[in-house]
Amino acid sequence: MQNKNFDVIIIGGSYSGLSAAMALGRSLRNVLVVDHGRPCNKQTPHSHNFITHDGKTPKEITELARKDVEKYKTVQFYDGEVIKTEKSAAVFRVELSSGDEFYAKKLILASGVKDVMPDIPGFSECWGISVIHCPYCHGYEVRNEITGILTDGDLAFEFSKLVFNLTKELTLFTNGKTKLTHEQVEKLKQNKINLNEGEIEKIEHENGQIQKLIFKNGNAVSLKALYAKIPFEQNSNASDDLGFELTEQGFVKVDFMQKTSVPGVFACGDNVSMMRSVANAVAQGNLAGAFVNKELSEEEF
């Protein structure tokens, strides 16, 4: 790639990054999209709750989106991994694992997050298939089925309300003594939601389709689906490099224009929001692209 200087570099080429790239390409901005090709939803067989693409595979949606963006000739793509980002005066330098370096006036982080799997055999094999994270993305497909929720505390109590709307055959698994209050436990009982405090040994599954939870005390529970709330890490080390602010939950902190606390750096997608959906990522990417173009336009006028 001969060109090393761009108006905008976008780190991440999935839904939010491609959406931002389209907005900028349509604004005649010279854009570089850098992507390492390891999306967090790579195992998910189908994506839902995004009109015109409901039921397509995540890969299929990404490929269609990239074809759309490739029509805009001022947008270029680089398959690789960013290992360092720096800001000097009003210019950002992005270094890749290949040794290549690129420069831009603005930076958009659309790098997503990396889920941290619990040490439960079978969990990672089922993640995104039958061990799921979002009732809006997956809940309809397992409605009225025997379902579990794996988490604890206030989050478990609030999440139970959402899943209870989709199935009444519901058990909350806390994987150890619960942190729920007495009042929360009583409310679960009133709604006939089971509470299981057993420690999980493993998940029995067939090609990612959960069959049973096996407990350390020898008990087993059959399930069709298991919602799980697990920790995550930022996919990009740009926070350490550039020093922008994160929220208490570990998301990149942005304002309504998708601006981070570092001037010239914007962020969008799963790395800024707990609403991890294709539709939300696309919407945020579109906003980020538009506001970056607005900032550039004001600086150049």
C-alpha positions as CSV (number, residue, x, y, z in Angstrom):
1,M,0.0,0.0,0.0
2,Q,1.7,3.2,-1.2
3,N,-0.5,5.7,0.7
4,K,0.5,6.1,4.3
5,N,-1.5,9.2,5.2
6,F,-5.3,9.3,5.7
7,D,-8.0,11.5,7.0
8,V,-9.2,8.7,9.2
9,I,-8.0,5.3,10.3
10,I,-10.7,2.9,11.6
11,I,-9.4,0.1,13.8
12,G,-11.9,-2.8,13.3
13,G,-13.7,-3.8,10.1
14,S,-16.8,-5.4,11.4
15,Y,-20.3,-3.8,11.6
16,S,-19.5,-0.6,13.4
17,G,-16.2,0.0,11.6
18,L,-17.8,-0.7,8.2
19,S,-20.7,1.5,8.9
20,A,-18.4,4.4,9.9
21,A,-16.3,3.8,6.8
22,M,-19.4,4.0,4.6
23,A,-20.4,7.4,6.1
24,L,-16.9,8.7,5.6
25,G,-16.5,7.2,2.1
26,R,-19.7,8.9,1.0
27,S,-18.2,12.2,2.4
28,L,-15.1,11.7,0.1
29,R,-12.8,11.1,3.1
30,N,-9.6,9.1,2.6
31,V,-10.1,6.2,5.0
32,L,-8.1,3.1,6.0
33,V,-9.9,0.2,7.7
34,V,-7.6,-2.1,9.6
35,D,-9.1,-5.5,10.7
36,H,-7.5,-8.7,12.2
37,G,-10.4,-10.9,11.2
38,R,-11.2,-12.4,14.6
39,P,-14.8,-11.2,15.5
40,C,-16.2,-12.2,18.8
41,N,-19.3,-13.8,17.1
42,K,-17.4,-16.1,14.8
43,Q,-19.1,-19.2,16.3
44,T,-22.6,-17.8,16.1
45,P,-24.6,-19.6,13.5
46,H,-27.3,-16.9,12.9
47,S,-27.7,-13.2,13.6
48,H,-31.1,-11.7,14.4
49,N,-33.0,-8.5,15.3
50,F,-31.5,-6.5,12.4
51,I,-34.0,-5.7,9.7
52,T,-33.3,-6.8,6.1
53,H,-30.6,-9.3,7.5
54,D,-32.6,-11.3,10.1
55,G,-31.3,-14.9,10.2
56,K,-28.2,-14.4,8.1
57,T,-24.9,-15.6,9.5
58,P,-22.6,-12.9,11.0
59,K,-20.0,-13.6,8.4
60,E,-22.6,-13.2,5.6
61,I,-23.6,-9.8,6.9
62,T,-20.0,-8.6,7.2
63,E,-19.2,-9.7,3.7
64,L,-22.2,-7.9,2.3
65,A,-21.3,-4.8,4.2
66,R,-17.8,-4.9,3.0
67,K,-18.9,-5.2,-0.6
68,D,-21.0,-2.1,-0.1
69,V,-18.2,-0.1,1.4
70,E,-15.7,-1.2,-1.3
71,K,-17.7,0.8,-3.8
72,Y,-16.4,3.9,-2.3
73,K,-12.9,4.3,-3.8
74,T,-11.5,6.6,-1.1
75,V,-11.8,3.7,1.5
76,Q,-9.0,1.2,1.6
77,F,-8.6,-2.0,3.6
78,Y,-5.7,-3.6,5.4
79,D,-5.9,-7.1,6.9
80,G,-3.7,-7.0,10.0
81,E,-3.4,-6.2,13.7
82,V,-2.7,-2.9,15.3
83,I,-0.1,-3.2,18.0
84,K,0.5,0.4,18.9
85,T,-1.2,3.8,18.5
86,E,0.4,7.2,19.2
87,K,-0.6,10.8,19.0
88,S,1.9,13.5,18.1
89,A,0.5,17.1,17.8
90,A,-2.6,16.6,15.6
91,V,-1.5,13.4,13.9
92,F,-2.1,9.7,14.9
93,R,0.4,7.0,14.1
94,V,-0.8,3.5,13.9
95,E,1.7,0.6,13.9
96,L,0.8,-2.9,12.8
97,S,2.3,-6.3,13.7
98,S,3.6,-6.5,10.1
99,G,5.8,-3.4,10.8
100,D,3.8,-1.1,8.6
101,E,2.9,2.3,9.9
102,F,0.0,4.6,8.8
103,Y,-0.9,8.2,9.8
104,A,-4.3,9.9,10.2
105,K,-5.9,13.1,11.4
106,K,-8.6,11.2,13.2
107,L,-9.0,7.7,14.7
108,I,-12.1,5.6,15.1
109,L,-11.9,2.6,17.5
110,A,-14.4,-0.1,16.3
111,S,-12.3,-2.9,17.6
112,G,-14.9,-4.6,19.8
113,V,-14.3,-6.7,22.8
114,K,-12.9,-10.2,23.7
115,D,-15.0,-12.4,25.9
116,V,-13.2,-14.0,28.9
117,M,-14.4,-17.6,29.1
118,P,-15.0,-19.2,32.5
119,D,-13.0,-22.3,33.4
120,I,-15.9,-24.6,32.7
121,P,-15.2,-27.4,30.1
122,G,-17.6,-27.2,27.2
123,F,-18.5,-23.5,27.8
124,S,-16.3,-22.0,25.0
125,E,-17.5,-24.7,22.5
126,C,-21.1,-23.7,23.1
127,W,-20.6,-19.9,23.3
128,G,-22.6,-18.1,20.7
129,I,-24.5,-21.3,19.8
130,S,-26.5,-22.5,22.7
131,V,-24.7,-20.6,25.5
132,I,-25.9,-17.1,24.6
133,H,-25.6,-13.6,25.9
134,C,-28.6,-11.6,24.6
135,P,-32.4,-12.3,24.7
136,Y,-32.9,-9.8,21.8
137,C,-30.4,-11.5,19.6
138,H,-31.2,-15.2,20.4
139,G,-34.2,-15.4,22.7
140,Y,-36.9,-15.8,20.2
141,E,-35.3,-19.0,18.8
142,V,-35.3,-20.7,22.2
143,R,-38.6,-19.3,23.5
144,N,-40.6,-21.5,25.8
145,E,-37.7,-24.0,26.0
146,I,-36.0,-25.3,29.2
147,T,-33.6,-22.4,29.8
148,G,-30.9,-21.4,32.3
149,I,-29.2,-18.2,33.3
150,L,-25.6,-18.3,34.5
151,T,-24.7,-15.3,36.7
152,D,-25.4,-13.9,40.1
153,G,-26.4,-10.9,42.2
154,D,-28.3,-7.8,41.0
155,L,-27.4,-8.5,37.4
156,A,-28.9,-12.0,37.7
157,F,-32.1,-10.7,39.2
158,E,-32.6,-8.0,36.6
159,F,-31.7,-10.3,33.7
160,S,-34.2,-12.9,34.9
161,K,-37.0,-10.5,34.3
162,L,-36.1,-10.2,30.6
163,V,-35.7,-14.0,30.1
164,F,-38.9,-14.8,32.1
165,N,-40.8,-13.0,29.4
166,L,-39.5,-15.6,26.8
167,T,-39.9,-18.8,28.8
168,K,-41.4,-19.9,32.1
169,E,-39.2,-23.0,32.3
170,L,-36.3,-21.0,33.8
171,T,-33.5,-21.7,36.3
172,L,-31.0,-19.3,37.6
173,F,-27.5,-20.9,38.2
174,T,-25.2,-19.0,40.4
175,N,-22.3,-21.5,40.3
176,G,-21.8,-21.2,44.1
177,K,-23.6,-19.6,47.0
178,T,-25.8,-16.8,45.8
179,K,-25.3,-13.1,46.4
180,L,-29.0,-12.4,45.9
181,T,-30.9,-10.7,48.7
182,H,-33.6,-12.5,50.6
183,E,-36.2,-10.3,48.9
184,Q,-34.8,-11.1,45.4
185,V,-34.9,-14.9,46.2
186,E,-38.5,-14.6,47.3
187,K,-39.5,-12.7,44.1
188,L,-37.9,-15.5,42.0
189,K,-39.9,-18.1,44.0
190,Q,-43.1,-16.1,43.4
191,N,-42.5,-16.3,39.7
192,K,-41.5,-20.0,39.9
193,I,-38.0,-19.4,38.8
194,N,-35.7,-22.1,40.1
195,L,-32.5,-21.2,42.0
196,N,-29.5,-23.6,41.7
197,E,-26.4,-22.7,43.7
198,G,-24.5,-25.9,42.7
199,E,-20.9,-25.5,41.4
200,I,-20.7,-26.4,37.7
201,E,-18.1,-29.0,36.7
202,K,-18.7,-29.1,32.9
203,I,-21.2,-28.6,30.1
204,E,-22.2,-31.7,28.1
205,H,-22.9,-30.7,24.5
206,E,-23.1,-32.0,20.9
207,N,-21.3,-29.8,18.4
208,G,-22.0,-26.7,20.6
209,Q,-25.6,-27.6,21.4
210,I,-25.9,-27.8,25.1
211,Q,-27.4,-31.0,26.6
212,K,-26.7,-30.9,30.3
213,L,-25.0,-29.0,33.1
214,I,-23.0,-31.4,35.2
215,F,-22.3,-30.3,38.8
216,K,-19.4,-31.1,41.1
217,N,-21.8,-32.9,43.5
218,G,-22.8,-35.3,40.7
219,N,-26.1,-33.8,39.8
220,A,-27.1,-33.0,36.3
221,V,-29.7,-30.6,34.7
222,S,-30.9,-30.8,31.1
223,L,-31.1,-27.6,29.2
224,K,-31.9,-26.3,25.7
225,A,-30.2,-22.9,26.2
226,L,-28.1,-21.1,28.8
227,Y,-27.8,-17.3,29.0
228,A,-24.4,-16.3,30.5
229,K,-23.0,-12.9,31.5
230,I,-19.2,-13.2,31.4
231,P,-16.3,-10.7,31.7
232,F,-14.7,-9.1,28.7
233,E,-11.6,-7.2,27.7
234,Q,-11.0,-4.5,25.2
235,N,-9.7,-5.9,21.9
236,S,-7.5,-2.9,21.4
237,N,-4.6,-1.7,23.6
238,A,-5.3,1.8,22.4
239,S,-6.6,2.8,25.8
240,D,-3.2,2.1,27.3
241,D,-1.4,3.9,24.4
242,L,-3.6,7.0,24.2
243,G,-4.9,7.2,27.8
244,F,-8.5,7.7,27.1
245,E,-11.1,7.1,29.8
246,L,-13.0,3.8,30.4
247,T,-16.3,3.4,32.3
248,E,-16.6,1.5,35.5
249,Q,-17.8,-1.5,33.5
250,G,-14.7,-1.4,31.2
251,F,-16.3,0.2,28.1
252,V,-14.7,3.1,26.2
253,K,-16.3,6.2,27.5
254,V,-17.9,8.3,24.8
255,D,-20.3,11.3,24.5
256,F,-23.3,11.5,22.2
257,M,-21.1,12.2,19.2
258,Q,-19.1,9.0,19.9
259,K,-16.1,11.1,21.1
260,T,-13.7,9.6,23.6
261,S,-11.9,11.7,26.2
262,V,-8.9,12.1,23.8
263,P,-9.4,14.8,21.1
264,G,-9.6,13.3,17.7
265,V,-10.4,9.8,18.9
266,F,-13.9,8.4,18.4
267,A,-15.2,4.9,19.3
268,C,-18.3,2.8,18.4
269,G,-19.7,-0.7,18.7
270,D,-19.3,-3.4,21.3
271,N,-16.3,-1.6,22.9
272,V,-18.5,1.2,24.1
273,S,-21.9,-0.4,24.9
274,M,-23.4,-3.3,26.7
275,M,-26.0,-3.5,24.0
276,R,-24.0,-5.9,21.9
277,S,-26.1,-6.2,18.7
278,V,-25.5,-5.8,15.0
279,A,-28.1,-3.1,14.7
280,N,-26.6,-1.0,17.6
281,A,-23.1,-1.4,16.2
282,V,-24.2,-0.2,12.7
283,A,-26.1,2.8,14.2
284,Q,-23.1,3.9,16.3
285,G,-20.7,3.5,13.4
286,N,-22.9,5.6,11.3
287,L,-22.9,8.3,13.9
288,A,-19.2,8.1,14.5
289,G,-18.5,8.5,10.8
290,A,-20.8,11.5,10.5
291,F,-19.3,13.3,13.5
292,V,-15.7,12.6,12.4
293,N,-16.6,14.1,9.0
294,K,-18.2,17.1,10.7
295,E,-15.1,17.7,12.9
296,L,-12.8,17.5,9.8
297,S,-15.1,19.8,7.8
298,E,-15.0,22.5,10.6
299,E,-11.2,22.3,10.9
300,E,-10.7,22.6,7.1
301,F,-13.3,25.5,6.6
